[in-house]
């Protein structure tokens, strides 16, 4: 079974802090994604990566950055956390060439106070 | 513009009352359509992949079907444990995914 593991289920941080969310997948997937999910807005793509050290902006990249130093690990960074970044963050991965679905982690519920 | 729309937004069913959820899409170059189940506070869990019009997939009380414009998730004789949000997503040429906003299903005992 595909396993996507996010480092924290719940996280509470303060405004202005630098926040790191970590994601690891064990299926040798090339593609990795970060989404945020808010009530009524669905899943919104923040950043994605098709390969190591490669990144592409999604629909809402402002205030975020990412790092992919190894194929299995994709990190999301909130450079200076703000209250409007309180949300559920979901990491996903998929194969690049095959017509297969994304597989998701269990999410990190992040609260910025 | 590529778009995925799910309806209804919310659905309440009595236990045993069968129904269908709809996912309509307007995209070019469909490569696959995926259904997910999401429980509160958890990530989406993959259910089905459909690749071409006419294809059907089944799993327990769920059956997914696909036409050229839409997909249906049929739920037969649902139970309370089927309560969840059901998401659909499409994969199009260029490896882009588009997600719908989901249908929240509540099954009442």
PDB file of C-alpha atoms in Angstrom:
ATOM      1  CA  UNK A   1       0.000   0.000   0.000  1.00  0.00           C
ATOM      2  CA  UNK A   2       1.065   3.540  -0.716  1.00  0.00           C
ATOM      3  CA  UNK A   3       2.078   5.386   2.396  1.00  0.00           C
ATOM      4  CA  UNK A   4       2.278   9.155   2.590  1.00  0.00           C
ATOM      5  CA  UNK A   5       3.301  10.333   6.037  1.00  0.00           C
ATOM      6  CA  UNK A   6       2.987  13.875   7.317  1.00  0.00           C
ATOM      7  CA  UNK A   7       5.121  14.679  10.315  1.00  0.00           C
ATOM      8  CA  UNK A   8       2.430  16.272  12.492  1.00  0.00           C
ATOM      9  CA  UNK A   9      -1.331  15.814  12.751  1.00  0.00           C
ATOM     10  CA  UNK A  10      -1.813  19.014  14.754  1.00  0.00           C
ATOM     11  CA  UNK A  11       0.417  22.044  15.037  1.00  0.00           C
ATOM     12  CA  UNK A  12      -0.018  25.382  16.804  1.00  0.00           C
ATOM     13  CA  UNK A  13       2.321  28.267  15.971  1.00  0.00           C
ATOM     14  CA  UNK A  14       2.467  32.005  16.515  1.00  0.00           C
ATOM     15  CA  UNK A  15       2.201  34.802  13.978  1.00  0.00           C
ATOM     16  CA  UNK A  16       5.555  35.580  12.405  1.00  0.00           C
ATOM     17  CA  UNK A  17       7.118  32.172  13.117  1.00  0.00           C
ATOM     18  CA  UNK A  18       8.779  30.153  10.376  1.00  0.00           C
ATOM     19  CA  UNK A  19       6.881  26.864  10.095  1.00  0.00           C
ATOM     20  CA  UNK A  20       8.023  23.612   8.486  1.00  0.00           C
ATOM     21  CA  UNK A  21       5.624  20.879   7.398  1.00  0.00           C
ATOM     22  CA  UNK A  22       7.239  17.614   6.362  1.00  0.00           C
ATOM     23  CA  UNK A  23       5.952  14.892   4.070  1.00  0.00           C
ATOM     24  CA  UNK A  24       7.497  11.522   3.193  1.00  0.00           C
ATOM     25  CA  UNK A  25       6.257   8.919   0.697  1.00  0.00           C
ATOM     26  CA  UNK A  26       7.479   5.345   0.341  1.00  0.00           C
ATOM     27  CA  UNK A  27       6.339   4.451  -3.206  1.00  0.00           C
ATOM     28  CA  UNK A  28       9.114   6.030  -5.257  1.00  0.00           C
ATOM     29  CA  UNK A  29       6.654   8.539  -6.741  1.00  0.00           C
ATOM     30  CA  UNK A  30       8.123  11.304  -8.864  1.00  0.00           C
ATOM     31  CA  UNK A  31       5.328  13.811  -8.221  1.00  0.00           C
ATOM     32  CA  UNK A  32       4.605  15.395  -4.871  1.00  0.00           C
ATOM     33  CA  UNK A  33       2.045  18.055  -4.026  1.00  0.00           C
ATOM     34  CA  UNK A  34       1.032  20.375  -1.204  1.00  0.00           C
ATOM     35  CA  UNK A  35      -2.580  21.491  -0.826  1.00  0.00           C
ATOM     36  CA  UNK A  36      -4.541  23.422   1.706  1.00  0.00           C
ATOM     37  CA  UNK A  37      -8.157  22.582   2.362  1.00  0.00           C
ATOM     38  CA  UNK A  38     -10.639  25.068   3.771  1.00  0.00           C
ATOM     39  CA  UNK A  39     -14.414  24.716   4.248  1.00  0.00           C
ATOM     40  CA  UNK A  40     -16.300  25.705   1.116  1.00  0.00           C
ATOM     41  CA  UNK A  41     -13.106  26.186  -0.928  1.00  0.00           C
ATOM     42  CA  UNK A  42     -12.068  22.595  -1.486  1.00  0.00           C
ATOM     43  CA  UNK A  43      -8.481  21.606  -2.199  1.00  0.00           C
ATOM     44  CA  UNK A  44      -6.211  24.384  -3.412  1.00  0.00           C
ATOM     45  CA  UNK A  45      -2.785  23.594  -4.811  1.00  0.00           C
ATOM     46  CA  UNK A  46       0.077  25.476  -3.191  1.00  0.00           C
ATOM     47  CA  UNK A  47       3.170  23.947  -4.808  1.00  0.00           C
ATOM     48  CA  UNK A  48       4.136  20.768  -6.587  1.00  0.00           C
ATOM     49  CA  UNK A  49       7.310  19.022  -7.620  1.00  0.00           C
ATOM     50  CA  UNK A  50       7.979  16.619 -10.483  1.00  0.00           C
ATOM     51  CA  UNK A  51      11.522  15.729  -9.454  1.00  0.00           C
ATOM     52  CA  UNK A  52      14.233  16.274  -6.891  1.00  0.00           C
ATOM     53  CA  UNK A  53      15.200  19.930  -6.516  1.00  0.00           C
ATOM     54  CA  UNK A  54      12.413  20.910  -8.869  1.00  0.00           C
ATOM     55  CA  UNK A  55       9.325  22.923  -7.881  1.00  0.00           C
ATOM     56  CA  UNK A  56       6.401  24.620  -9.557  1.00  0.00           C
ATOM     57  CA  UNK A  57       3.949  27.146  -8.168  1.00  0.00           C
ATOM     58  CA  UNK A  58       0.366  26.085  -7.830  1.00  0.00           C
ATOM     59  CA  UNK A  59      -2.679  28.294  -7.496  1.00  0.00           C
ATOM     60  CA  UNK A  60      -1.881  29.934  -4.139  1.00  0.00           C
ATOM     61  CA  UNK A  61       1.915  30.000  -3.561  1.00  0.00           C
ATOM     62  CA  UNK A  62       2.099  33.396  -1.834  1.00  0.00           C
ATOM     63  CA  UNK A  63       3.564  33.149   1.652  1.00  0.00           C
ATOM     64  CA  UNK A  64       4.852  29.624   1.106  1.00  0.00           C
ATOM     65  CA  UNK A  65       7.975  27.947  -0.198  1.00  0.00           C
ATOM     66  CA  UNK A  66       8.971  24.308  -0.648  1.00  0.00           C
ATOM     67  CA  UNK A  67      12.034  22.116  -0.619  1.00  0.00           C
ATOM     68  CA  UNK A  68      12.656  18.763  -2.251  1.00  0.00           C
ATOM     69  CA  UNK A  69      16.185  17.568  -1.558  1.00  0.00           C
ATOM     70  CA  UNK A  70      15.331  13.867  -1.763  1.00  0.00           C
ATOM     71  CA  UNK A  71      12.819  12.049  -3.941  1.00  0.00           C
ATOM     72  CA  UNK A  72      10.778  10.763  -1.019  1.00  0.00           C
ATOM     73  CA  UNK A  73      10.569  13.994   0.967  1.00  0.00           C
ATOM     74  CA  UNK A  74       8.748  17.237   0.221  1.00  0.00           C
ATOM     75  CA  UNK A  75       8.679  20.072   2.734  1.00  0.00           C
ATOM     76  CA  UNK A  76       6.344  23.041   2.899  1.00  0.00           C
ATOM     77  CA  UNK A  77       7.650  26.198   4.561  1.00  0.00           C
ATOM     78  CA  UNK A  78       5.621  29.109   5.846  1.00  0.00           C
ATOM     79  CA  UNK A  79       8.188  31.883   5.806  1.00  0.00           C
ATOM     80  CA  UNK A  80       6.383  34.124   8.304  1.00  0.00           C
ATOM     81  CA  UNK A  81       3.162  32.555   9.511  1.00  0.00           C
ATOM     82  CA  UNK A  82      -0.010  34.609   9.486  1.00  0.00           C
ATOM     83  CA  UNK A  83      -3.454  33.882  10.892  1.00  0.00           C
ATOM     84  CA  UNK A  84      -4.944  33.463   7.398  1.00  0.00           C
ATOM     85  CA  UNK A  85      -2.689  30.443   6.960  1.00  0.00           C
ATOM     86  CA  UNK A  86      -4.628  28.531   9.598  1.00  0.00           C
ATOM     87  CA  UNK A  87      -5.866  25.537   7.653  1.00  0.00           C
ATOM     88  CA  UNK A  88      -5.666  21.810   6.971  1.00  0.00           C
ATOM     89  CA  UNK A  89      -2.559  21.039   4.899  1.00  0.00           C
ATOM     90  CA  UNK A  90      -2.478  17.917   2.774  1.00  0.00           C
ATOM     91  CA  UNK A  91       0.485  16.323   1.062  1.00  0.00           C
ATOM     92  CA  UNK A  92       0.024  13.959  -1.899  1.00  0.00           C
ATOM     93  CA  UNK A  93       2.177  11.953  -4.298  1.00  0.00           C
ATOM     94  CA  UNK A  94       1.729  10.173  -7.632  1.00  0.00           C
ATOM     95  CA  UNK A  95       3.643   8.561 -10.493  1.00  0.00           C
ATOM     96  CA  UNK A  96       4.652  10.986 -13.212  1.00  0.00           C
ATOM     97  CA  UNK A  97       4.040   8.974 -16.360  1.00  0.00           C
ATOM     98  CA  UNK A  98       1.244   6.644 -15.395  1.00  0.00           C
ATOM     99  CA  UNK A  99      -2.431   7.589 -15.316  1.00  0.00           C
ATOM    100  CA  UNK A 100      -2.737   6.997 -11.620  1.00  0.00           C
ATOM    101  CA  UNK A 101      -4.330   8.907  -8.780  1.00  0.00           C
ATOM    102  CA  UNK A 102      -2.669  11.020  -6.185  1.00  0.00           C
ATOM    103  CA  UNK A 103      -2.343   9.424  -2.764  1.00  0.00           C
ATOM    104  CA  UNK A 104      -2.727  11.617   0.288  1.00  0.00           C
ATOM    105  CA  UNK A 105      -1.354  11.806   3.774  1.00  0.00           C
ATOM    106  CA  UNK A 106      -3.626  12.290   6.760  1.00  0.00           C
ATOM    107  CA  UNK A 107      -3.065  16.021   6.852  1.00  0.00           C
ATOM    108  CA  UNK A 108      -1.701  18.564   9.301  1.00  0.00           C
ATOM    109  CA  UNK A 109      -4.204  20.785  11.063  1.00  0.00           C
ATOM    110  CA  UNK A 110      -2.227  24.016  11.492  1.00  0.00           C
ATOM    111  CA  UNK A 111      -3.398  26.828  13.747  1.00  0.00           C
ATOM    112  CA  UNK A 112      -1.644  30.188  13.708  1.00  0.00           C
ATOM    113  CA  UNK A 113      -2.346  32.308  16.792  1.00  0.00           C
TER     114      UNK A 113
ATOM    115  CA  UNK B   1     -11.737  26.717 -18.712  1.00  0.00           C
ATOM    116  CA  UNK B   2     -11.152  23.303 -17.172  1.00  0.00           C
ATOM    117  CA  UNK B   3     -13.643  22.655 -14.410  1.00  0.00           C
ATOM    118  CA  UNK B   4     -14.945  19.924 -12.118  1.00  0.00           C
ATOM    119  CA  UNK B   5     -18.329  20.330 -10.389  1.00  0.00           C
ATOM    120  CA  UNK B   6     -19.843  18.018  -7.824  1.00  0.00           C
ATOM    121  CA  UNK B   7     -23.493  17.852  -6.809  1.00  0.00           C
ATOM    122  CA  UNK B   8     -25.215  17.931  -4.489  1.00  0.00           C
ATOM    123  CA  UNK B   9     -23.015  19.726  -1.962  1.00  0.00           C
ATOM    124  CA  UNK B  10     -24.662  17.770   0.847  1.00  0.00           C
ATOM    125  CA  UNK B  11     -26.885  14.716   0.942  1.00  0.00           C
ATOM    126  CA  UNK B  12     -28.745  13.131   3.831  1.00  0.00           C
ATOM    127  CA  UNK B  13     -30.005   9.586   3.385  1.00  0.00           C
ATOM    128  CA  UNK B  14     -31.826   7.129   5.573  1.00  0.00           C
ATOM    129  CA  UNK B  15     -29.968   3.883   6.087  1.00  0.00           C
ATOM    130  CA  UNK B  16     -30.826   1.650   3.129  1.00  0.00           C
ATOM    131  CA  UNK B  17     -31.927   4.525   0.884  1.00  0.00           C
ATOM    132  CA  UNK B  18     -29.909   4.283  -2.344  1.00  0.00           C
ATOM    133  CA  UNK B  19     -28.796   7.396  -4.220  1.00  0.00           C
ATOM    134  CA  UNK B  20     -26.170   8.821  -6.563  1.00  0.00           C
ATOM    135  CA  UNK B  21     -23.534  11.546  -6.366  1.00  0.00           C
ATOM    136  CA  UNK B  22     -22.590  13.446  -9.502  1.00  0.00           C
ATOM    137  CA  UNK B  23     -19.259  14.729 -10.782  1.00  0.00           C
ATOM    138  CA  UNK B  24     -19.446  16.686 -14.034  1.00  0.00           C
ATOM    139  CA  UNK B  25     -16.370  17.929 -15.841  1.00  0.00           C
ATOM    140  CA  UNK B  26     -15.496  20.244 -18.679  1.00  0.00           C
ATOM    141  CA  UNK B  27     -11.882  19.493 -19.500  1.00  0.00           C
ATOM    142  CA  UNK B  28      -9.883  18.727 -22.588  1.00  0.00           C
ATOM    143  CA  UNK B  29      -7.736  15.647 -22.767  1.00  0.00           C
ATOM    144  CA  UNK B  30      -9.179  13.547 -19.935  1.00  0.00           C
ATOM    145  CA  UNK B  31      -6.677  10.899 -18.894  1.00  0.00           C
ATOM    146  CA  UNK B  32      -8.456   9.580 -15.826  1.00  0.00           C
ATOM    147  CA  UNK B  33     -11.170  10.297 -13.259  1.00  0.00           C
ATOM    148  CA  UNK B  34     -10.720   9.393  -9.606  1.00  0.00           C
ATOM    149  CA  UNK B  35     -13.087   9.100  -6.659  1.00  0.00           C
ATOM    150  CA  UNK B  36     -11.969   9.590  -3.069  1.00  0.00           C
ATOM    151  CA  UNK B  37     -13.596   9.289   0.325  1.00  0.00           C
ATOM    152  CA  UNK B  38     -12.605  11.735   3.058  1.00  0.00           C
ATOM    153  CA  UNK B  39     -13.468  11.297   6.713  1.00  0.00           C
ATOM    154  CA  UNK B  40     -13.446  14.333   9.041  1.00  0.00           C
ATOM    155  CA  UNK B  41      -9.935  15.366  10.029  1.00  0.00           C
ATOM    156  CA  UNK B  42      -8.244  12.916   7.651  1.00  0.00           C
ATOM    157  CA  UNK B  43      -6.792  12.973   4.167  1.00  0.00           C
ATOM    158  CA  UNK B  44      -8.722  11.745   1.104  1.00  0.00           C
ATOM    159  CA  UNK B  45      -8.637   7.985   0.646  1.00  0.00           C
ATOM    160  CA  UNK B  46      -8.520   6.720  -2.925  1.00  0.00           C
ATOM    161  CA  UNK B  47     -11.515   4.612  -4.044  1.00  0.00           C
ATOM    162  CA  UNK B  48     -11.719   4.217  -7.845  1.00  0.00           C
ATOM    163  CA  UNK B  49     -10.094   5.098 -11.133  1.00  0.00           C
ATOM    164  CA  UNK B  50     -12.096   5.357 -14.377  1.00  0.00           C
ATOM    165  CA  UNK B  51     -10.362   5.874 -17.706  1.00  0.00           C
ATOM    166  CA  UNK B  52     -12.960   5.825 -20.470  1.00  0.00           C
ATOM    167  CA  UNK B  53     -16.669   6.380 -21.085  1.00  0.00           C
ATOM    168  CA  UNK B  54     -18.722   3.304 -20.290  1.00  0.00           C
ATOM    169  CA  UNK B  55     -16.327   2.024 -17.669  1.00  0.00           C
ATOM    170  CA  UNK B  56     -17.679   0.945 -14.268  1.00  0.00           C
ATOM    171  CA  UNK B  57     -15.977   0.007 -11.001  1.00  0.00           C
ATOM    172  CA  UNK B  58     -17.534  -1.494  -7.880  1.00  0.00           C
ATOM    173  CA  UNK B  59     -16.524  -1.858  -4.269  1.00  0.00           C
ATOM    174  CA  UNK B  60     -18.976  -3.084  -1.656  1.00  0.00           C
ATOM    175  CA  UNK B  61     -21.965  -0.699  -1.728  1.00  0.00           C
ATOM    176  CA  UNK B  62     -20.300   1.764  -4.119  1.00  0.00           C
ATOM    177  CA  UNK B  63     -20.312   1.759  -7.905  1.00  0.00           C
ATOM    178  CA  UNK B  64     -18.661   4.412 -10.044  1.00  0.00           C
ATOM    179  CA  UNK B  65     -19.594   5.019 -13.678  1.00  0.00           C
ATOM    180  CA  UNK B  66     -18.210   7.350 -16.340  1.00  0.00           C
ATOM    181  CA  UNK B  67     -19.659   9.089 -19.408  1.00  0.00           C
ATOM    182  CA  UNK B  68     -18.023  11.660 -21.662  1.00  0.00           C
ATOM    183  CA  UNK B  69     -19.283  14.513 -19.493  1.00  0.00           C
ATOM    184  CA  UNK B  70     -19.783  13.162 -16.002  1.00  0.00           C
ATOM    185  CA  UNK B  71     -19.283  10.431 -13.463  1.00  0.00           C
ATOM    186  CA  UNK B  72     -21.700   9.028 -10.932  1.00  0.00           C
ATOM    187  CA  UNK B  73     -20.989   7.390  -7.615  1.00  0.00           C
ATOM    188  CA  UNK B  74     -23.936   5.150  -6.855  1.00  0.00           C
ATOM    189  CA  UNK B  75     -24.455   4.122  -3.253  1.00  0.00           C
ATOM    190  CA  UNK B  76     -26.672   1.095  -2.754  1.00  0.00           C
ATOM    191  CA  UNK B  77     -28.359   0.504   0.613  1.00  0.00           C
ATOM    192  CA  UNK B  78     -25.972   2.830   2.465  1.00  0.00           C
ATOM    193  CA  UNK B  79     -25.005   2.338   6.088  1.00  0.00           C
ATOM    194  CA  UNK B  80     -24.048   4.998   8.671  1.00  0.00           C
ATOM    195  CA  UNK B  81     -20.367   4.124   8.195  1.00  0.00           C
ATOM    196  CA  UNK B  82     -20.632   5.355   4.596  1.00  0.00           C
ATOM    197  CA  UNK B  83     -21.021   8.900   5.956  1.00  0.00           C
ATOM    198  CA  UNK B  84     -18.108  10.955   4.631  1.00  0.00           C
ATOM    199  CA  UNK B  85     -17.232  13.556   2.036  1.00  0.00           C
ATOM    200  CA  UNK B  86     -16.756  12.114  -1.436  1.00  0.00           C
ATOM    201  CA  UNK B  87     -14.371  13.918  -3.784  1.00  0.00           C
ATOM    202  CA  UNK B  88     -13.804  13.445  -7.463  1.00  0.00           C
ATOM    203  CA  UNK B  89     -10.727  14.514  -9.404  1.00  0.00           C
ATOM    204  CA  UNK B  90      -9.725  14.489 -13.052  1.00  0.00           C
ATOM    205  CA  UNK B  91      -6.301  14.059 -14.585  1.00  0.00           C
ATOM    206  CA  UNK B  92      -5.819  15.797 -17.918  1.00  0.00           C
ATOM    207  CA  UNK B  93      -3.113  15.982 -20.552  1.00  0.00           C
ATOM    208  CA  UNK B  94      -0.048  17.646 -19.105  1.00  0.00           C
ATOM    209  CA  UNK B  95      -0.437  15.789 -15.825  1.00  0.00           C
ATOM    210  CA  UNK B  96      -2.722  18.368 -14.274  1.00  0.00           C
ATOM    211  CA  UNK B  97      -5.196  17.352 -11.607  1.00  0.00           C
ATOM    212  CA  UNK B  98      -8.464  19.165 -10.931  1.00  0.00           C
ATOM    213  CA  UNK B  99     -10.520  18.421  -7.818  1.00  0.00           C
ATOM    214  CA  UNK B 100     -14.197  19.008  -7.168  1.00  0.00           C
ATOM    215  CA  UNK B 101     -15.298  20.516  -3.858  1.00  0.00           C
ATOM    216  CA  UNK B 102     -16.978  17.313  -2.722  1.00  0.00           C
ATOM    217  CA  UNK B 103     -20.344  15.961  -1.607  1.00  0.00           C
ATOM    218  CA  UNK B 104     -20.890  15.574   2.115  1.00  0.00           C
ATOM    219  CA  UNK B 105     -22.914  12.415   2.686  1.00  0.00           C
ATOM    220  CA  UNK B 106     -24.728  11.694   5.944  1.00  0.00           C
ATOM    221  CA  UNK B 107     -26.467   8.355   6.412  1.00  0.00           C
ATOM    222  CA  UNK B 108     -28.968   8.336   9.258  1.00  0.00           C
ATOM    223  CA  UNK B 109     -29.613   5.073  11.144  1.00  0.00           C
TER     224      UNK B 109
END
